[in-house]
Amino acid sequence: MQKQERIEKLAKDTFRRAVRESVACIFVLIASAYFLQHAPISSAKYYGYLLTLVSTGFILGVVWAFTISRRLAQRHSATDTVFWREAYETQAKLLRFVPLWYVAPLTTGTILVIAPTSATEFTIFLWKLAVVGVVFAGVTYLNKMAAEGLEAEAKEMFS
């Protein structure tokens, strides 16, 4: 695959990621807003759903802010190695920092939502917490692997 094709693929991939994340975020927004209405005011669940709503908006902002448009890919030719090396590095950093801008806010909201309200719920809470930990560890791992792939591709293309 030639450099220009790889660059166009990067632009398509970032756009597709933004669309996928947007669909997921819309689902999370709707579900959180619905459950927020039924959560007791000033409870941990209430603040968990509220935090999830705010976090989801933040996540959408980050995802779309770092999306590479086709227009941008057309403005900068494949010979603009400085620009494209930086674009690849920025995408890789975005993926590496997923634990900070994606996982941490959603995990915090989720923990508040599943927090036990009595001592009898503590064991169930620990199981739910383990599931949340495994899911978000998996998300972190997959993004780390994708970042390594982008870094390897950039190194191959621009070295």
N, CA and C atoms as an extended XYZ file, in Angstrom:
477
Properties=species:S:1:pos:R:3:atomname:S:1:resname:S:1:resid:I:1 pbc="F F F"
N         0.847       -1.170        0.000 N   MET     1
C         0.000        0.000        0.000 CA  MET     1
C         0.898        1.239        0.000 C   MET     1
N         0.559        2.183       -0.858 N   GLN     2
C         1.364        3.391       -0.954 CA  GLN     2
C         1.007        4.376        0.148 C   GLN     2
N         1.891        5.352        0.306 N   LYS     3
C         1.752        6.327        1.381 CA  LYS     3
C         0.398        7.045        1.329 C   LYS     3
N         0.009        7.510        0.140 N   GLN     4
C        -1.260        8.246        0.012 CA  GLN     4
C        -2.450        7.364        0.402 C   GLN     4
N        -2.406        6.105        0.019 N   GLU     5
C        -3.493        5.181        0.375 CA  GLU     5
C        -3.551        4.961        1.892 C   GLU     5
N        -2.396        4.862        2.502 N   ARG     6
C        -2.346        4.689        3.964 CA  ARG     6
C        -2.897        5.919        4.674 C   ARG     6
N        -2.580        7.081        4.169 N   ILE     7
C        -3.070        8.325        4.763 CA  ILE     7
C        -4.588        8.414        4.627 C   ILE     7
N        -5.093        8.065        3.443 N   GLU     8
C        -6.542        8.072        3.236 CA  GLU     8
C        -7.223        7.052        4.146 C   GLU     8
N        -6.570        5.913        4.353 N   LYS     9
C        -7.112        4.893        5.255 CA  LYS     9
C        -7.142        5.422        6.690 C   LYS     9
N        -6.105        6.144        7.112 N   LEU    10
C        -6.089        6.735        8.445 CA  LEU    10
C        -7.257        7.700        8.611 C   LEU    10
N        -7.484        8.544        7.597 N   ALA    11
C        -8.596        9.494        7.664 CA  ALA    11
C        -9.930        8.755        7.752 C   ALA    11
N       -10.115        7.729        6.927 N   LYS    12
C       -11.359        6.946        6.967 CA  LYS    12
C       -11.529        6.270        8.321 C   LYS    12
N       -10.448        5.696        8.827 N   ASP    13
C       -10.522        4.981       10.105 CA  ASP    13
C       -10.870        5.911       11.262 C   ASP    13
N       -10.287        7.114       11.277 N   THR    14
C       -10.596        8.034       12.368 CA  THR    14
C       -12.041        8.509       12.264 C   THR    14
N       -12.526        8.707       11.034 N   PHE    15
C       -13.919        9.123       10.859 CA  PHE    15
C       -14.868        8.008       11.290 C   PHE    15
N       -14.565        6.788       10.888 N   ARG    16
C       -15.416        5.647       11.283 CA  ARG    16
C       -15.427        5.474       12.799 C   ARG    16
N       -14.252        5.655       13.429 N   ARG    17
C       -14.189        5.563       14.895 CA  ARG    17
C       -15.083        6.627       15.522 C   ARG    17
N       -15.035        7.839       14.984 N   ALA    18
C       -15.852        8.923       15.531 CA  ALA    18
C       -17.347        8.612       15.380 C   ALA    18
N       -17.727        8.050       14.262 N   VAL    19
C       -19.135        7.704       14.053 CA  VAL    19
C       -19.552        6.585       15.007 C   VAL    19
N       -18.718        5.544       15.134 N   ARG    20
C       -19.013        4.440       16.065 CA  ARG    20
C       -19.156        4.951       17.495 C   ARG    20
N       -18.215        5.778       17.911 N   GLU    21
C       -18.254        6.323       19.266 CA  GLU    21
C       -19.483        7.209       19.455 C   GLU    21
N       -19.860        7.940       18.421 N   SER    22
C       -21.039        8.803       18.512 CA  SER    22
C       -22.306        7.985       18.710 C   SER    22
N       -22.433        6.899       17.966 N   VAL    23
C       -23.603        6.030       18.123 CA  VAL    23
C       -23.637        5.449       19.535 C   VAL    23
N       -22.489        4.963       20.003 N   ALA    24
C       -22.424        4.416       21.357 CA  ALA    24
C       -22.738        5.493       22.393 C   ALA    24
N       -22.209        6.681       22.192 N   CYS    25
C       -22.440        7.769       23.143 CA  CYS    25
C       -23.906        8.197       23.164 C   CYS    25
N       -24.555        8.187       22.025 N   ILE    26
C       -25.980        8.540       21.990 CA  ILE    26
C       -26.782        7.532       22.806 C   ILE    26
N       -26.449        6.255       22.657 N   PHE    27
C       -27.108        5.224       23.457 CA  PHE    27
C       -26.871        5.464       24.948 C   PHE    27
N       -25.631        5.734       25.314 N   VAL    28
C       -25.291        5.969       26.727 CA  VAL    28
C       -25.993        7.228       27.246 C   VAL    28
N       -26.046        8.266       26.429 N   LEU    29
C       -26.728        9.500       26.834 CA  LEU    29
C       -28.213        9.256       27.103 C   LEU    29
N       -28.856        8.542       26.184 N   ILE    30
C       -30.289        8.269       26.340 CA  ILE    30
C       -30.536        7.405       27.579 C   ILE    30
N       -29.752        6.342       27.727 N   ALA    31
C       -29.932        5.451       28.880 CA  ALA    31
C       -29.655        6.188       30.192 C   ALA    31
N       -28.583        6.959       30.223 N   SER    32
C       -28.239        7.681       31.456 CA  SER    32
C       -29.298        8.723       31.802 C   SER    32
N       -29.791        9.425       30.795 N   ALA    33
C       -30.833       10.428       31.052 CA  ALA    33
C       -32.108        9.770       31.575 C   ALA    33
N       -32.448        8.627       31.007 N   TYR    34
C       -33.636        7.904       31.468 CA  TYR    34
C       -33.471        7.468       32.927 C   TYR    34
N       -32.357        6.817       33.233 N   PHE    35
C       -32.147        6.318       34.592 CA  PHE    35
C       -31.926        7.449       35.594 C   PHE    35
N       -31.379        8.552       35.134 N   LEU    36
C       -31.186        9.713       36.007 CA  LEU    36
C       -32.531       10.213       36.533 C   LEU    36
N       -33.537       10.178       35.674 N   GLN    37
C       -34.867       10.638       36.088 CA  GLN    37
C       -35.446        9.789       37.218 C   GLN    37
N       -35.049        8.508       37.268 N   HIS    38
C       -35.620        7.603       38.254 CA  HIS    38
C       -34.714        7.402       39.474 C   HIS    38
N       -33.537        7.982       39.449 N   ALA    39
C       -32.611        7.832       40.576 CA  ALA    39
C       -32.980        8.837       41.670 C   ALA    39
N       -32.891        8.419       42.907 N   PRO    40
C       -33.169        9.361       44.010 CA  PRO    40
C       -32.163       10.519       43.990 C   PRO    40
N       -32.696       11.721       44.101 N   ILE    41
C       -31.838       12.909       44.066 CA  ILE    41
C       -30.844       12.849       45.227 C   ILE    41
N       -29.614       13.230       44.953 N   SER    42
C       -28.491       13.250       45.904 CA  SER    42
C       -27.991       11.862       46.288 C   SER    42
N       -28.405       10.832       45.553 N   SER    43
C       -27.881        9.491       45.811 CA  SER    43
C       -26.635        9.261       44.952 C   SER    43
N       -25.905        8.210       45.267 N   ALA    44
C       -24.721        7.866       44.469 CA  ALA    44
C       -25.125        7.559       43.031 C   ALA    44
N       -26.241        6.861       42.838 N   LYS    45
C       -26.721        6.552       41.486 CA  LYS    45
C       -27.000        7.839       40.702 C   LYS    45
N       -27.639        8.785       41.342 N   TYR    46
C       -27.956       10.064       40.709 CA  TYR    46
C       -26.681       10.741       40.190 C   TYR    46
N       -25.690       10.841       41.057 N   TYR    47
C       -24.439       11.487       40.660 CA  TYR    47
C       -23.663       10.642       39.653 C   TYR    47
N       -23.793        9.331       39.740 N   GLY    48
C       -23.155        8.452       38.761 CA  GLY    48
C       -23.709        8.662       37.367 C   GLY    48
N       -25.041        8.715       37.260 N   TYR    49
C       -25.658        8.962       35.946 CA  TYR    49
C       -25.339       10.371       35.448 C   TYR    49
N       -25.325       11.330       36.351 N   LEU    50
C       -24.988       12.701       35.978 CA  LEU    50
C       -23.548       12.781       35.466 C   LEU    50
N       -22.640       12.141       36.170 N   LEU    51
C       -21.242       12.109       35.739 CA  LEU    51
C       -21.099       11.397       34.395 C   LEU    51
N       -21.856       10.347       34.190 N   THR    52
C       -21.815        9.622       32.922 CA  THR    52
C       -22.304       10.516       31.779 C   THR    52
N       -23.345       11.300       32.022 N   LEU    53
C       -23.833       12.229       30.995 CA  LEU    53
C       -22.762       13.241       30.603 C   LEU    53
N       -22.158       13.840       31.592 N   VAL    54
C       -21.115       14.847       31.334 CA  VAL    54
C       -19.900       14.201       30.667 C   VAL    54
N       -19.492       13.048       31.152 N   SER    55
C       -18.333       12.349       30.592 CA  SER    55
C       -18.552       11.975       29.144 C   SER    55
N       -19.761       11.561       28.819 N   THR    56
C       -20.061       11.158       27.456 CA  THR    56
C       -19.928       12.347       26.505 C   THR    56
N       -20.401       13.495       26.921 N   GLY    57
C       -20.227       14.702       26.104 CA  GLY    57
C       -18.760       15.051       25.919 C   GLY    57
N       -17.995       14.915       26.982 N   PHE    58
C       -16.551       15.171       26.915 CA  PHE    58
C       -15.879       14.200       25.941 C   PHE    58
N       -16.241       12.928       26.038 N   ILE    59
C       -15.663       11.905       25.157 CA  ILE    59
C       -15.966       12.216       23.700 C   ILE    59
N       -17.198       12.590       23.414 N   LEU    60
C       -17.552       12.952       22.034 CA  LEU    60
C       -16.709       14.120       21.544 C   LEU    60
N       -16.504       15.099       22.405 N   GLY    61
C       -15.688       16.249       22.022 CA  GLY    61
C       -14.263       15.850       21.682 C   GLY    61
N       -13.676       14.995       22.498 N   VAL    62
C       -12.303       14.551       22.250 CA  VAL    62
C       -12.222       13.753       20.948 C   VAL    62
N       -13.147       12.825       20.772 N   VAL    63
C       -13.115       11.978       19.577 CA  VAL    63
C       -13.221       12.823       18.304 C   VAL    63
N       -14.184       13.721       18.270 N   TRP    64
C       -14.357       14.525       17.054 CA  TRP    64
C       -13.251       15.561       16.874 C   TRP    64
N       -12.670       16.042       17.958 N   ALA    65
C       -11.579       17.016       17.851 CA  ALA    65
C       -10.343       16.408       17.179 C   ALA    65
N       -10.167       15.104       17.336 N   PHE    66
C        -8.989       14.455       16.781 CA  PHE    66
C        -9.285       13.634       15.533 C   PHE    66
N       -10.461       13.802       14.965 N   THR    67
C       -10.805       13.094       13.742 CA  THR    67
C       -10.132       13.784       12.563 C   THR    67
N        -9.506       12.982       11.711 N   ILE    68
C        -8.851       13.523       10.514 CA  ILE    68
C        -9.865       13.483        9.379 C   ILE    68
N       -10.181       14.642        8.841 N   SER    69
C       -11.179       14.717        7.777 CA  SER    69
C       -10.549       14.397        6.419 C   SER    69
N       -11.400       14.043        5.486 N   ARG    70
C       -10.914       13.802        4.118 CA  ARG    70
C       -10.352       15.089        3.514 C   ARG    70
N       -10.970       16.200        3.872 N   ARG    71
C       -10.494       17.488        3.362 CA  ARG    71
C        -9.064       17.754        3.827 C   ARG    71
N        -8.782       17.431        5.067 N   LEU    72
C        -7.431       17.596        5.598 CA  LEU    72
C        -6.460       16.679        4.860 C   LEU    72
N        -6.899       15.460        4.594 N   ALA    73
C        -6.051       14.516        3.855 CA  ALA    73
C        -5.781       15.011        2.446 C   ALA    73
N        -6.725       15.725        1.857 N   GLN    74
C        -6.525       16.261        0.513 CA  GLN    74
C        -5.636       17.503        0.516 C   GLN    74
N        -5.705       18.292        1.592 N   ARG    75
C        -4.896       19.515        1.683 CA  ARG    75
C        -3.414       19.234        1.850 C   ARG    75
N        -3.089       18.162        2.550 N   HIS    76
C        -1.693       17.824        2.808 CA  HIS    76
C        -1.325       16.586        2.006 C   HIS    76
N        -0.409       16.758        1.094 N   SER    77
C        -0.008       15.625        0.261 CA  SER    77
C         0.810       14.630        1.084 C   SER    77
N         0.964       13.463        0.529 N   ALA    78
C         1.720       12.405        1.207 CA  ALA    78
C         3.190       12.803        1.378 C   ALA    78
N         3.654       13.764        0.603 N   THR    79
C         5.046       14.199        0.719 CA  THR    79
C         5.266       15.132        1.914 C   THR    79
N         4.188       15.587        2.536 N   ASP    80
C         4.290       16.436        3.722 CA  ASP    80
C         4.532       15.539        4.935 C   ASP    80
N         5.738       14.982        4.987 N   THR    81
C         6.044       13.962        5.996 CA  THR    81
C         5.993       14.490        7.425 C   THR    81
N         6.358       15.737        7.631 N   VAL    82
C         6.334       16.290        8.977 CA  VAL    82
C         4.891       16.309        9.496 C   VAL    82
N         3.983       16.783        8.675 N   PHE    83
C         2.576       16.851        9.080 CA  PHE    83
C         2.023       15.463        9.364 C   PHE    83
N         2.247       14.524        8.447 N   TRP    84
C         1.645       13.203        8.591 CA  TRP    84
C         2.293       12.371        9.690 C   TRP    84
N         3.576       12.559        9.914 N   ARG    85
C         4.207       11.880       11.046 CA  ARG    85
C         3.565       12.355       12.344 C   ARG    85
N         3.368       13.659       12.449 N   GLU    86
C         2.737       14.225       13.635 CA  GLU    86
C         1.277       13.761       13.764 C   GLU    86
N         0.591       13.638       12.646 N   ALA    87
C        -0.797       13.165       12.683 CA  ALA    87
C        -0.865       11.727       13.210 C   ALA    87
N         0.031       10.879       12.734 N   TYR    88
C         0.083        9.500       13.230 CA  TYR    88
C         0.432        9.459       14.711 C   TYR    88
N         1.414       10.273       15.115 N   GLU    89
C         1.813       10.309       16.527 CA  GLU    89
C         0.679       10.812       17.412 C   GLU    89
N        -0.073       11.799       16.929 N   THR    90
C        -1.193       12.331       17.691 CA  THR    90
C        -2.288       11.281       17.859 C   THR    90
N        -2.586       10.550       16.804 N   GLN    91
C        -3.591        9.487       16.902 CA  GLN    91
C        -3.132        8.397       17.880 C   GLN    91
N        -1.850        8.064       17.823 N   ALA    92
C        -1.317        7.051       18.741 CA  ALA    92
C        -1.400        7.536       20.191 C   ALA    92
N        -1.069        8.811       20.428 N   LYS    93
C        -1.160        9.354       21.788 CA  LYS    93
C        -2.607        9.352       22.278 C   LYS    93
N        -3.520        9.706       21.398 N   LEU    94
C        -4.934        9.699       21.758 CA  LEU    94
C        -5.354        8.307       22.234 C   LEU    94
N        -4.912        7.289       21.516 N   LEU    95
C        -5.249        5.919       21.891 CA  LEU    95
C        -4.549        5.502       23.183 C   LEU    95
N        -3.324        5.941       23.363 N   ARG    96
C        -2.595        5.594       24.590 CA  ARG    96
C        -3.204        6.245       25.828 C   ARG    96
N        -3.787        7.423       25.658 N   PHE    97
C        -4.376        8.138       26.791 CA  PHE    97
C        -5.844        7.799       27.026 C   PHE    97
N        -6.352        6.771       26.360 N   VAL    98
C        -7.732        6.326       26.572 CA  VAL    98
C        -8.050        6.107       28.053 C   VAL    98
N        -7.124        5.569       28.856 N   PRO    99
C        -7.462        5.407       30.281 CA  PRO    99
C        -7.810        6.726       30.974 C   PRO    99
N        -7.249        7.835       30.520 N   LEU   100
C        -7.500        9.123       31.173 CA  LEU   100
C        -8.767        9.819       30.691 C   LEU   100
N        -8.956        9.888       29.378 N   TRP   101
C       -10.068       10.681       28.861 CA  TRP   101
C       -11.316        9.860       28.553 C   TRP   101
N       -11.207        8.559       28.567 N   TYR   102
C       -12.343        7.707       28.213 CA  TYR   102
C       -12.717        6.778       29.370 C   TYR   102
N       -11.767        5.980       29.789 N   VAL   103
C       -12.053        4.950       30.789 CA  VAL   103
C       -12.303        5.547       32.177 C   VAL   103
N       -11.460        6.443       32.621 N   ALA   104
C       -11.581        6.973       33.994 CA  ALA   104
C       -12.915        7.670       34.249 C   ALA   104
N       -13.356        8.578       33.381 N   PRO   105
C       -14.645        9.223       33.668 CA  PRO   105
C       -15.820        8.246       33.667 C   PRO   105
N       -15.836        7.341       32.698 N   LEU   106
C       -16.941        6.381       32.650 CA  LEU   106
C       -16.880        5.384       33.804 C   LEU   106
N       -15.674        4.990       34.181 N   THR   107
C       -15.534        4.072       35.308 CA  THR   107
C       -16.014        4.723       36.599 C   THR   107
N       -15.678        5.966       36.790 N   THR   108
C       -16.110        6.671       37.994 CA  THR   108
C       -17.632        6.737       38.060 C   THR   108
N       -18.262        7.109       36.943 N   GLY   109
C       -19.719        7.149       36.899 CA  GLY   109
C       -20.328        5.783       37.137 C   GLY   109
N       -19.740        4.758       36.537 N   THR   110
C       -20.248        3.397       36.691 CA  THR   110
C       -20.124        2.916       38.135 C   THR   110
N       -19.012        3.204       38.765 N   ILE   111
C       -18.823        2.787       40.160 CA  ILE   111
C       -19.871        3.449       41.056 C   ILE   111
N       -20.153        4.713       40.800 N   LEU   112
C       -21.189        5.389       41.593 CA  LEU   112
C       -22.565        4.767       41.350 C   LEU   112
N       -22.838        4.369       40.123 N   VAL   113
C       -24.135        3.765       39.800 CA  VAL   113
C       -24.296        2.405       40.476 C   VAL   113
N       -23.231        1.607       40.487 N   ILE   114
C       -23.342        0.252       41.049 CA  ILE   114
C       -22.994        0.183       42.537 C   ILE   114
N       -22.669        1.317       43.119 N   ALA   115
C       -22.273        1.345       44.544 CA  ALA   115
C       -23.364        0.728       45.421 C   ALA   115
N       -22.950       -0.064       46.384 N   PRO   116
C       -23.949       -0.714       47.261 CA  PRO   116
C       -24.612        0.309       48.172 C   PRO   116
N       -25.892        0.050       48.429 N   THR   117
C       -26.627        0.931       49.345 CA  THR   117
C       -26.840        0.268       50.705 C   THR   117
N       -26.443       -1.012       50.796 N   SER   118
C       -26.515       -1.710       52.085 CA  SER   118
C       -25.390       -2.735       52.143 C   SER   118
N       -25.120       -3.226       53.324 N   ALA   119
C       -24.027       -4.195       53.512 CA  ALA   119
C       -24.284       -5.501       52.782 C   ALA   119
N       -25.543       -5.854       52.583 N   THR   120
C       -25.865       -7.118       51.911 CA  THR   120
C       -25.545       -7.079       50.413 C   THR   120
N       -25.404       -5.893       49.849 N   GLU   121
C       -25.119       -5.747       48.418 CA  GLU   121
C       -23.624       -5.707       48.116 C   GLU   121
N       -22.790       -5.774       49.145 N   PHE   122
C       -21.357       -5.583       48.936 CA  PHE   122
C       -20.727       -6.677       48.073 C   PHE   122
N       -21.103       -7.925       48.256 N   THR   123
C       -20.537       -9.019       47.454 CA  THR   123
C       -20.914       -8.863       45.993 C   THR   123
N       -22.168       -8.530       45.737 N   ILE   124
C       -22.622       -8.310       44.356 CA  ILE   124
C       -21.876       -7.123       43.745 C   ILE   124
N       -21.677       -6.093       44.553 N   PHE   125
C       -20.921       -4.930       44.092 CA  PHE   125
C       -19.511       -5.322       43.653 C   PHE   125
N       -18.855       -6.170       44.435 N   LEU   126
C       -17.500       -6.600       44.080 CA  LEU   126
C       -17.485       -7.363       42.752 C   LEU   126
N       -18.489       -8.196       42.521 N   TRP   127
C       -18.566       -8.911       41.238 CA  TRP   127
C       -18.790       -7.940       40.082 C   TRP   127
N       -19.691       -6.997       40.272 N   LYS   128
C       -19.938       -5.985       39.232 CA  LYS   128
C       -18.682       -5.154       38.986 C   LYS   128
N       -17.994       -4.821       40.062 N   LEU   129
C       -16.761       -4.041       39.945 CA  LEU   129
C       -15.699       -4.828       39.179 C   LEU   129
N       -15.619       -6.124       39.412 N   ALA   130
C       -14.669       -6.968       38.676 CA  ALA   130
C       -15.004       -6.977       37.188 C   ALA   130
N       -16.274       -7.065       36.850 N   VAL   131
C       -16.688       -7.046       35.438 CA  VAL   131
C       -16.327       -5.708       34.801 C   VAL   131
N       -16.623       -4.626       35.500 N   VAL   132
C       -16.281       -3.286       34.996 CA  VAL   132
C       -14.772       -3.183       34.796 C   VAL   132
N       -14.003       -3.679       35.748 N   GLY   133
C       -12.541       -3.641       35.638 CA  GLY   133
C       -12.030       -4.424       34.439 C   GLY   133
N       -12.588       -5.599       34.211 N   VAL   134
C       -12.166       -6.429       33.071 CA  VAL   134
C       -12.514       -5.756       31.749 C   VAL   134
N       -13.730       -5.218       31.651 N   VAL   135
C       -14.150       -4.556       30.411 CA  VAL   135
C       -13.259       -3.361       30.114 C   VAL   135
N       -13.032       -2.526       31.100 N   PHE   136
C       -12.244       -1.327       30.846 CA  PHE   136
C       -10.755       -1.639       30.686 C   PHE   136
N       -10.281       -2.702       31.315 N   ALA   137
C        -8.896       -3.135       31.066 CA  ALA   137
C        -8.767       -3.616       29.626 C   ALA   137
N        -9.785       -4.315       29.147 N   GLY   138
C        -9.781       -4.764       27.753 CA  GLY   138
C        -9.790       -3.592       26.782 C   GLY   138
N       -10.599       -2.582       27.068 N   VAL   139
C       -10.650       -1.386       26.215 CA  VAL   139
C        -9.280       -0.712       26.197 C   VAL   139
N        -8.668       -0.606       27.354 N   THR   140
C        -7.341        0.012       27.449 CA  THR   140
C        -6.311       -0.787       26.660 C   THR   140
N        -6.338       -2.094       26.809 N   TYR   141
C        -5.391       -2.968       26.111 CA  TYR   141
C        -5.564       -2.863       24.593 C   TYR   141
N        -6.791       -2.928       24.111 N   LEU   142
C        -7.030       -2.847       22.660 CA  LEU   142
C        -6.561       -1.519       22.083 C   LEU   142
N        -6.788       -0.439       22.826 N   ASN   143
C        -6.330        0.869       22.351 CA  ASN   143
C        -4.815        0.978       22.375 C   ASN   143
N        -4.180        0.362       23.358 N   LYS   144
C        -2.717        0.349       23.422 CA  LYS   144
C        -2.152       -0.406       22.220 C   LYS   144
N        -2.763       -1.520       21.884 N   MET   145
C        -2.307       -2.304       20.722 CA  MET   145
C        -2.501       -1.515       19.429 C   MET   145
N        -3.623       -0.817       19.308 N   ALA   146
C        -3.868        0.005       18.122 CA  ALA   146
C        -2.844        1.137       18.034 C   ALA   146
N        -2.494        1.722       19.171 N   ALA   147
C        -1.483        2.788       19.189 CA  ALA   147
C        -0.139        2.253       18.725 C   ALA   147
N         0.225        1.077       19.187 N   GLU   148
C         1.486        0.474       18.763 CA  GLU   148
C         1.481        0.209       17.255 C   GLU   148
N         0.337       -0.204       16.723 N   GLY   149
C         0.221       -0.420       15.281 CA  GLY   149
C         0.403        0.866       14.497 C   GLY   149
N        -0.198        1.945       14.972 N   LEU   150
C        -0.030        3.240       14.307 CA  LEU   150
C         1.416        3.724       14.375 C   LEU   150
N         2.034        3.540       15.528 N   GLU   151
C         3.429        3.960       15.675 CA  GLU   151
C         4.343        3.160       14.748 C   GLU   151
N         4.089        1.873       14.630 N   ALA   152
C         4.894        1.031       13.730 CA  ALA   152
C         4.683        1.441       12.280 C   ALA   152
N         3.443        1.724       11.927 N   GLU   153
C         3.156        2.146       10.552 CA  GLU   153
C         3.813        3.483       10.247 C   GLU   153
N         3.767        4.409       11.186 N   ALA   154
C         4.417        5.716       10.979 CA  ALA   154
C         5.909        5.566       10.850 C   ALA   154
N         6.481        4.714       11.672 N   LYS   155
C         7.930        4.498       11.604 CA  LYS   155
C         8.329        3.921       10.249 C   LYS   155
N         7.544        2.968        9.774 N   GLU   156
C         7.812        2.355        8.463 CA  GLU   156
C         7.643        3.363        7.332 C   GLU   156
N         6.627        4.200        7.417 N   MET   157
C         6.339        5.150        6.328 CA  MET   157
C         7.293        6.327        6.295 C   MET   157
N         7.722        6.817        7.456 N   PHE   158
C         8.437        8.090        7.506 CA  PHE   158
C         9.902        7.962        7.919 C   PHE   158
N        10.415        6.775        8.011 N   SER   159
C        11.835        6.622        8.373 CA  SER   159
C        12.713        6.498        7.155 C   SER   159
